[in-house]
Short mmCIF file of C-alpha atoms in Angstrom, two decimals:
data_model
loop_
_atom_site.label_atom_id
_atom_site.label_comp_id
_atom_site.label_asym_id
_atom_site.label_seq_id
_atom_site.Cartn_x
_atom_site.Cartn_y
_atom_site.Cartn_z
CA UNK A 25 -11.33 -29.45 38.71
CA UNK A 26 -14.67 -31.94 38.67
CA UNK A 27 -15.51 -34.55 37.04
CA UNK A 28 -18.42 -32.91 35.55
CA UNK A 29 -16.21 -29.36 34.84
CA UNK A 30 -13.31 -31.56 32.89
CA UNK A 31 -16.11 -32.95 30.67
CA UNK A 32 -17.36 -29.33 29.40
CA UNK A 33 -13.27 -28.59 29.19
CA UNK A 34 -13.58 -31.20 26.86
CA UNK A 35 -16.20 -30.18 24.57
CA UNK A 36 -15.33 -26.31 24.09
CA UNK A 37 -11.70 -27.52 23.31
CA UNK A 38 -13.57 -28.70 20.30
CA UNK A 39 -14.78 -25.43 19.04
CA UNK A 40 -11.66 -22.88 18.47
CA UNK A 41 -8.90 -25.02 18.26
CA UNK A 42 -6.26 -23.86 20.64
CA UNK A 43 -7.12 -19.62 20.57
CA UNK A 44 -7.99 -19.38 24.28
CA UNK A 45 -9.33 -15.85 23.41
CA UNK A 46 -11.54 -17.47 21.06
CA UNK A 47 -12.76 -19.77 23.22
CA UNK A 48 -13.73 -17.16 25.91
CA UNK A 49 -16.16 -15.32 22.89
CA UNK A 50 -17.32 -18.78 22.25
CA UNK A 51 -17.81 -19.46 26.19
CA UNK A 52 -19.85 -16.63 26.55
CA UNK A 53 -22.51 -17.72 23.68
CA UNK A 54 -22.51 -21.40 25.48
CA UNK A 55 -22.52 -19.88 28.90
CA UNK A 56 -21.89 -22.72 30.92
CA UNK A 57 -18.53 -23.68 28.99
CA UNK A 58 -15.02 -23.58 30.56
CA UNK A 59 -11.32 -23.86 28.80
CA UNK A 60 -8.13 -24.49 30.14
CA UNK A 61 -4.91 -24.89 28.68
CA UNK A 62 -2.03 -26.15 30.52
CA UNK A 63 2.03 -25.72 28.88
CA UNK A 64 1.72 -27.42 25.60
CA UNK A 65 -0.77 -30.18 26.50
CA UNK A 66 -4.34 -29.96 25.41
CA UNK A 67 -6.35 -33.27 26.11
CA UNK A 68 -9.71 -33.49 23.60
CA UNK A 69 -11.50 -36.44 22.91
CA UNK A 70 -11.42 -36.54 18.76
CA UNK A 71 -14.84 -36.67 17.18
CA UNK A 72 -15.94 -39.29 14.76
CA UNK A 73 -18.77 -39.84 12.57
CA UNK A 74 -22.47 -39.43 14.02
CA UNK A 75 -25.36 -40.91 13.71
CA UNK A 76 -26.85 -37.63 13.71
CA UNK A 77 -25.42 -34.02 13.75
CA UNK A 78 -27.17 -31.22 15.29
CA UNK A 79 -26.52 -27.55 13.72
CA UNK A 80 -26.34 -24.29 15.10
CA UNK A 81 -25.80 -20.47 13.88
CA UNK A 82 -23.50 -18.45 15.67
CA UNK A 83 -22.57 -14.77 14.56
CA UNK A 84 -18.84 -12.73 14.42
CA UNK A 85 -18.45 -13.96 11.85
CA UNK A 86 -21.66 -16.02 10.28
CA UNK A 87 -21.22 -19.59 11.13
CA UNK A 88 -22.27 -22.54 11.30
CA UNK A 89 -21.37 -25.14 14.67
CA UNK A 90 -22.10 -29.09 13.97
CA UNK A 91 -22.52 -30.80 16.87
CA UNK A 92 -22.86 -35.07 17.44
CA UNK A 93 -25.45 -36.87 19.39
CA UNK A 94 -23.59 -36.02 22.43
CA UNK A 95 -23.49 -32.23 21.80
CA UNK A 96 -19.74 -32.45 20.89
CA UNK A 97 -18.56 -29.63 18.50
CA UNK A 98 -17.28 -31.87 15.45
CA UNK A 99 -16.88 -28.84 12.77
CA UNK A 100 -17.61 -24.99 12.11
CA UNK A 101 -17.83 -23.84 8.46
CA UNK A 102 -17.98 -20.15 8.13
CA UNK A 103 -20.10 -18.50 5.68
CA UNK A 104 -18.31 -17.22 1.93
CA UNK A 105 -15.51 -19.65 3.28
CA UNK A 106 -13.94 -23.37 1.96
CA UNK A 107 -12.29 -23.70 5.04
CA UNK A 108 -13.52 -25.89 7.56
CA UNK A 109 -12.32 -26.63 11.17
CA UNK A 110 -12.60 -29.87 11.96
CA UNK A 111 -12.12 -31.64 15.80
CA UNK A 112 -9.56 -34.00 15.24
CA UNK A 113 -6.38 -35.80 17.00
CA UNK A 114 -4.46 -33.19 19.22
CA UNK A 115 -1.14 -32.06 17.41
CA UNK A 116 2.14 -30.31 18.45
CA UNK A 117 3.43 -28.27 15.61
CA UNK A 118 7.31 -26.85 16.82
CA UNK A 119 10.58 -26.31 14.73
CA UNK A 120 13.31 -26.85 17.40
CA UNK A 121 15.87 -25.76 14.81
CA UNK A 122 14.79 -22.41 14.75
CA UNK A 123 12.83 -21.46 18.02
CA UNK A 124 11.20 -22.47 21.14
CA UNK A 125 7.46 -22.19 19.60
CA UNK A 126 5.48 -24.97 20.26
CA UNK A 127 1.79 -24.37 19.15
CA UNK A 128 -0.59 -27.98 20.64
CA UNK A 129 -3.85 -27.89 18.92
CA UNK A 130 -6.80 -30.38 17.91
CA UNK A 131 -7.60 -28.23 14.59
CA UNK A 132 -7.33 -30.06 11.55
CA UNK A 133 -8.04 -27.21 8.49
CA UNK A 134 -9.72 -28.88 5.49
CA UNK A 135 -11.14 -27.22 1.88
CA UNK A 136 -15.20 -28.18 1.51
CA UNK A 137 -15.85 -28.74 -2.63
CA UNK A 138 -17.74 -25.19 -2.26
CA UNK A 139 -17.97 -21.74 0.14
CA UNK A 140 -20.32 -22.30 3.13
CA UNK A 141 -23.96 -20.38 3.38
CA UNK A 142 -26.49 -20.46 5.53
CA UNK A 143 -28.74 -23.66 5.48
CA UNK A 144 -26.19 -25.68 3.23
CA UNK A 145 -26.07 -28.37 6.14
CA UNK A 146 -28.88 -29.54 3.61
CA UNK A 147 -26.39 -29.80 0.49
CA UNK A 148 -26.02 -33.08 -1.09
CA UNK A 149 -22.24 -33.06 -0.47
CA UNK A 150 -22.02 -32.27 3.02
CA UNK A 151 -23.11 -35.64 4.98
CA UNK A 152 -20.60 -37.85 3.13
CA UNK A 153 -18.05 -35.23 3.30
CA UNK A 154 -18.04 -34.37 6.74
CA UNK A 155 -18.30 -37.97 7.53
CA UNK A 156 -14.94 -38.87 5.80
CA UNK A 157 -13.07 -35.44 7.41
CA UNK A 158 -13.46 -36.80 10.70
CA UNK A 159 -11.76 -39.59 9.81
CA UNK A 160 -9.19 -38.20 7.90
CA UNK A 161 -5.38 -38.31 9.28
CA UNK A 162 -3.87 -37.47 5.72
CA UNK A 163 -1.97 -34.06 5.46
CA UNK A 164 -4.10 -31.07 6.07
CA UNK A 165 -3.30 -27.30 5.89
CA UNK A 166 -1.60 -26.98 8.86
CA UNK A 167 0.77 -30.21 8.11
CA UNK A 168 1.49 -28.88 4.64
CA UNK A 169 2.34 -25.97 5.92
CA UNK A 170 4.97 -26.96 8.47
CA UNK A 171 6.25 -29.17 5.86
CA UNK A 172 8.58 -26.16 4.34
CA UNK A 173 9.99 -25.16 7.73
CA UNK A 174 13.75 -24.93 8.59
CA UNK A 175 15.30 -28.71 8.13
CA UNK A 176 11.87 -30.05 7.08
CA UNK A 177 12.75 -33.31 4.93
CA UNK A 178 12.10 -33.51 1.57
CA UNK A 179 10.26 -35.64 -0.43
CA UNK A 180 9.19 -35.83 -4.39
CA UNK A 181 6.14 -36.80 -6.62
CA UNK A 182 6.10 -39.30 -9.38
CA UNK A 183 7.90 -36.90 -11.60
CA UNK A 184 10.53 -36.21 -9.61
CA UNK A 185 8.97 -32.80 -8.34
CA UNK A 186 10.72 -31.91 -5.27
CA UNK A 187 6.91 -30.43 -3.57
CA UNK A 188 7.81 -30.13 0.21
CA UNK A 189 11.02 -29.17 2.04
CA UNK A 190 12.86 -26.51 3.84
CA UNK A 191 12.37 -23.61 1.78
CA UNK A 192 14.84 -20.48 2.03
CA UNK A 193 13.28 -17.18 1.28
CA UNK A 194 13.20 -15.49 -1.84
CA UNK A 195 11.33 -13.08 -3.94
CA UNK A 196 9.67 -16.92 -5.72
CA UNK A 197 6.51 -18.19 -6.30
CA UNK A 198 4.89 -21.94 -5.52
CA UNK A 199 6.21 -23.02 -9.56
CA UNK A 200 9.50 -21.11 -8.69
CA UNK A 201 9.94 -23.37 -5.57
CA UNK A 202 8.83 -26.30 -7.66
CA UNK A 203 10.74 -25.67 -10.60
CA UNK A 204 8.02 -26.11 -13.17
CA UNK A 205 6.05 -24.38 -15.27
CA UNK A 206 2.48 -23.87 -14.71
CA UNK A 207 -0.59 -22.83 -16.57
CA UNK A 208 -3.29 -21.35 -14.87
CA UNK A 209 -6.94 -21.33 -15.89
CA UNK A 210 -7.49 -18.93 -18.91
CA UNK A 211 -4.36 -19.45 -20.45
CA UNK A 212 -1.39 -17.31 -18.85
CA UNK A 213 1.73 -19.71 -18.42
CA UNK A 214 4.27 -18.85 -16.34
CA UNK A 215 7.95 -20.53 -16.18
CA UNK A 216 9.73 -20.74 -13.31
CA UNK A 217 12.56 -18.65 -11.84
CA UNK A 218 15.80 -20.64 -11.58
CA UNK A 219 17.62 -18.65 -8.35
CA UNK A 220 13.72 -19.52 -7.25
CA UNK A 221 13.88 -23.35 -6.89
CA UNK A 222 13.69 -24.34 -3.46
CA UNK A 223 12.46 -20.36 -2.49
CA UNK A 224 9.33 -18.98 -1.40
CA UNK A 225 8.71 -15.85 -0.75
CA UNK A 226 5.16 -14.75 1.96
CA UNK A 227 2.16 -15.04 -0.65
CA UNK A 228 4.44 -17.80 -2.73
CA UNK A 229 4.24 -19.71 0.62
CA UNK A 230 0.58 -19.34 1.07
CA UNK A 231 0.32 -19.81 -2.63
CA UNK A 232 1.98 -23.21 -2.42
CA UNK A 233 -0.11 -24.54 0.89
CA UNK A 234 -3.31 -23.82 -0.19
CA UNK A 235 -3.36 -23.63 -4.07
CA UNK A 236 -0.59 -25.98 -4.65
CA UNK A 237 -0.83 -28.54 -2.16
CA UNK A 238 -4.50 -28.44 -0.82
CA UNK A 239 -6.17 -27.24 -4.11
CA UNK A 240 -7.55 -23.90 -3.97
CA UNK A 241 -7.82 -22.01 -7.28
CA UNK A 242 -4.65 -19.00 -8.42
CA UNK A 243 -4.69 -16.58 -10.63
CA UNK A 244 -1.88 -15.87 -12.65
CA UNK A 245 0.36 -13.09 -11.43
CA UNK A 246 -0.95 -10.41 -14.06
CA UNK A 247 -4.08 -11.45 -11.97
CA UNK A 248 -6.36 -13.06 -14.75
CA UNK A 249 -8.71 -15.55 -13.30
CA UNK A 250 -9.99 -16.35 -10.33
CA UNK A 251 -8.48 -17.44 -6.62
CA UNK A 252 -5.54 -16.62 -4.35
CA UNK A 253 -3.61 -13.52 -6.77
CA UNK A 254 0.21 -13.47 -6.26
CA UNK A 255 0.98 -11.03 -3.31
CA UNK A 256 -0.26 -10.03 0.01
CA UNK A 257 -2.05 -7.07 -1.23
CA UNK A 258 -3.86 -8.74 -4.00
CA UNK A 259 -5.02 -11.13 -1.68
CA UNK A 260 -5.87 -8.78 1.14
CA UNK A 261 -8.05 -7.51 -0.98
CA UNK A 262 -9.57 -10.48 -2.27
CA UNK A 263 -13.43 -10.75 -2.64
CA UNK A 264 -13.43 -14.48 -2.24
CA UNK A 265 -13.50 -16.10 1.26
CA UNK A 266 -14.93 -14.49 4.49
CA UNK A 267 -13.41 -11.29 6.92
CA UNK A 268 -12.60 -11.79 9.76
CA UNK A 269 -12.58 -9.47 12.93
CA UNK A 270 -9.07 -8.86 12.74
CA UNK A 271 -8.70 -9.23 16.80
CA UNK A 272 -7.66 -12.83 18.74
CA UNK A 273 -11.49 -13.73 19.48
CA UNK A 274 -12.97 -14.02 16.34
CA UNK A 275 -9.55 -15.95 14.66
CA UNK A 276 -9.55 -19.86 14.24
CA UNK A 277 -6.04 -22.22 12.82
CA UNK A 278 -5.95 -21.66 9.19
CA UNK A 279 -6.84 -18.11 8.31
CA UNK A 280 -4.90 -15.98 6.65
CA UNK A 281 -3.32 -13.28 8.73
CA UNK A 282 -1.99 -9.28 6.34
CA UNK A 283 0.53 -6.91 8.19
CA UNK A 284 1.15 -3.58 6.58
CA UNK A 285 4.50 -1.74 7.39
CA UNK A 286 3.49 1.37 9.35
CA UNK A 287 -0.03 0.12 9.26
CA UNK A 288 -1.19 1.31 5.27
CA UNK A 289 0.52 -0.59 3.22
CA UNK A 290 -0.02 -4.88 3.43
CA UNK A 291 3.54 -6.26 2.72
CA UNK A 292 3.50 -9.42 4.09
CA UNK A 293 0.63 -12.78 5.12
CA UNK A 294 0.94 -15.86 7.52
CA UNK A 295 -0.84 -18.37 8.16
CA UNK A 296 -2.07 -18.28 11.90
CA UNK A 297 -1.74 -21.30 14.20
CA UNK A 298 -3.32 -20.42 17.16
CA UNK A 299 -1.39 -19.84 20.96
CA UNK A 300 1.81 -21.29 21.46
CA UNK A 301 2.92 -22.89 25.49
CA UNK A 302 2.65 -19.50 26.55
CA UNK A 303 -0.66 -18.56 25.41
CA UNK A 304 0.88 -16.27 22.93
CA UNK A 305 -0.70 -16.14 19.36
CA UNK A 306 1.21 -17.55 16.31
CA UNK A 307 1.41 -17.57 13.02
CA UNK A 308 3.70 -19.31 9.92
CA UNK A 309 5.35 -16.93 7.01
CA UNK A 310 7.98 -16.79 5.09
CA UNK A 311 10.07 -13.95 6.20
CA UNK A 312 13.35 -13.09 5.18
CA UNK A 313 14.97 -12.85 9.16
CA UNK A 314 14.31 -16.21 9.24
CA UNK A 315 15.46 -17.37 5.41
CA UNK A 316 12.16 -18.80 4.84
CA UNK A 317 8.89 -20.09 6.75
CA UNK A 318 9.07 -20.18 10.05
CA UNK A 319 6.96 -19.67 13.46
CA UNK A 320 6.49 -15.83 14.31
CA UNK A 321 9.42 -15.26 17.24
CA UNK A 322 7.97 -12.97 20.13
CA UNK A 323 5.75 -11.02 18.01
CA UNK A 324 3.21 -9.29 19.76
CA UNK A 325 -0.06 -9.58 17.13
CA UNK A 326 -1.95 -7.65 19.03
CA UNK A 327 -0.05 -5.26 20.54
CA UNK A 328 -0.12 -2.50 17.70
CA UNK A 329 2.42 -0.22 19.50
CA UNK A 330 5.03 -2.03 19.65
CA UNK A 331 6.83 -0.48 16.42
CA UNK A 332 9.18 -3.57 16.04
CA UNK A 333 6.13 -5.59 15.64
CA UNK A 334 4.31 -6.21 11.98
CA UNK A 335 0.64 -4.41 12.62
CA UNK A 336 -2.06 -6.94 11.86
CA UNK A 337 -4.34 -5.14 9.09
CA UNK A 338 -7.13 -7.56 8.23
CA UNK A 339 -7.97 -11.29 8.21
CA UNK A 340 -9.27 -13.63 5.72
CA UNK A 341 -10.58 -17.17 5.75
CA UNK A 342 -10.36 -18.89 2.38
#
């Protein structure tokens, strides 16, 4: 490979974050752009702060690209959605305990203070905030979320909330995991379920990553309020967030992934990672063949007639 070909290896790496699918949809609206990925090693150069960021619109789904001085790909915010994709320090996400999944990516997943729209690179918020994401090495939504897989250490909170740690699986909630009871906005309260603690069933799971741990708003399970509702269906057919093109081109780390038994009915979500050593896609869920979350094992995503696989029915990102 040349010099000058490594160096544009470099750059698209920034864009997807590990989905070489993705990157070949991206390659074609750069043109010029090449991607490689080689076992589980994925060599990026981090970005960091610029002195000046350059934006561009890309479509399938509405975006928005940021690029640095150099023409780097720093960030994509997609349009409806919180989440935003950030080009940070490459990461190896595995549990050795359970499978052979190793899943190397430089995508660090991170909730803006409001849903991204087209021209907001001029909000007031966004300069500081994407200026301190860069920077940031504290947990994001994919480190929460491999913080509950099998032998994951625990850890507690000034109360002595047990908040992260190999969960089993069980028909339980985030507060049912937690052990606490927890009022959502408008009023409902909910207590937990005792043979819950320490459980989490697949929308619990989700539930507990991204409204628990990285702050997006829940509703209550009779569904008052607004945010993430309490089971896969609810929340497949949530009007908050941004579809996605439920095929591997148009997916990015950190959206939200619905499988319906026999392809009608959603029954179960994970959280996709991107493509494992063996350019396989992969996702996180709670699943009871595996007693709790854990890395999808051989599952084709894609390959809808394979009946002993889940069928992928839509995509979401938050």
């Amino acid at each position: 490979m040349s010099r000058r070909l490594a160096v544009n290896v470099v750059v698209l790496c920034t864009v997807i974050a590990s989905s070489a699918a993705a990157v070949a949809h991206l390659a074609t609206e750069d043109r010029h752009r090449a991607f490689r990925q080689t076992g589980a090693s994925i060599r990026i150069t981090p970005a960091t702060p610029a002195s000046a960021y350059r934006f561009e619109r890309l479509t399938a789904p509405a975006r928005t690209v940021v690029r640095d001085e150099r023409g780097v790909i720093v960030a994509t915010f997609t349009d409806g959605a919180r989440t935003a994709l950030i080009n940070g320090p490459t990461r190896t996400f595995q549990n050795p305990a359970r499978t052979q999944v190793q899943v190397t990516t430089p995508a660090w997943v991170r909730l803006t203070p409001e849903p991204w729209t087209a021209n907001a690179e001029h909000a007031a918020w966004l300069r500081s905030w994407l200026d301190a994401a860069l920077t940031d090495r504290s947990d994001d939504v994919l480190a929460v979320a491999a913080q509950y897989l099998n032998g994951a250490a625990q850890a507690t909170d000034a109360k002595a909330v047990r908040f992260r740690g190999d969960a089993r699986f069980g028909r339980a909630d985030f507060c049912d995991y937690l052990g606490v009871t927890w009022s959502f906005p408008g009023g409902p309260t909910e207590k937990p379920e005792p043979d819950g603690y320490g459980a989490l069933d697949p929308a619990g799971y989700v539930r507990m990553v991204y409204g628990y741990r990285a702050g997006y708003p829940l509703r209550s399970a009779s569904g008052a309020g607004t945010g993430l509702p309490r089971t896969p269906k609810a929340m497949a057919a949530l009007d908050e967030g941004a579809p996605i093109p439920a095929d591997r081109l148009a997916l990015q780390p950190g959206d939200l992934l619905f499988f319906a038994a026999g392809g009608t009915e959603v029954d179960s979500v994970g959280i996709f990672f991107g493509l494992d050593q063996n350019g396989r896609p992969r996702f996180l869920s709670s699943r009871k063949r595996t007693d709790g979350p854990a890395f999808s094992n051989d599952v084709a995503l894609f390959n809808q007639g394979n009946r002993k696989s889940p069928v992928l029915y839509s995509v979401r990102r938050l």
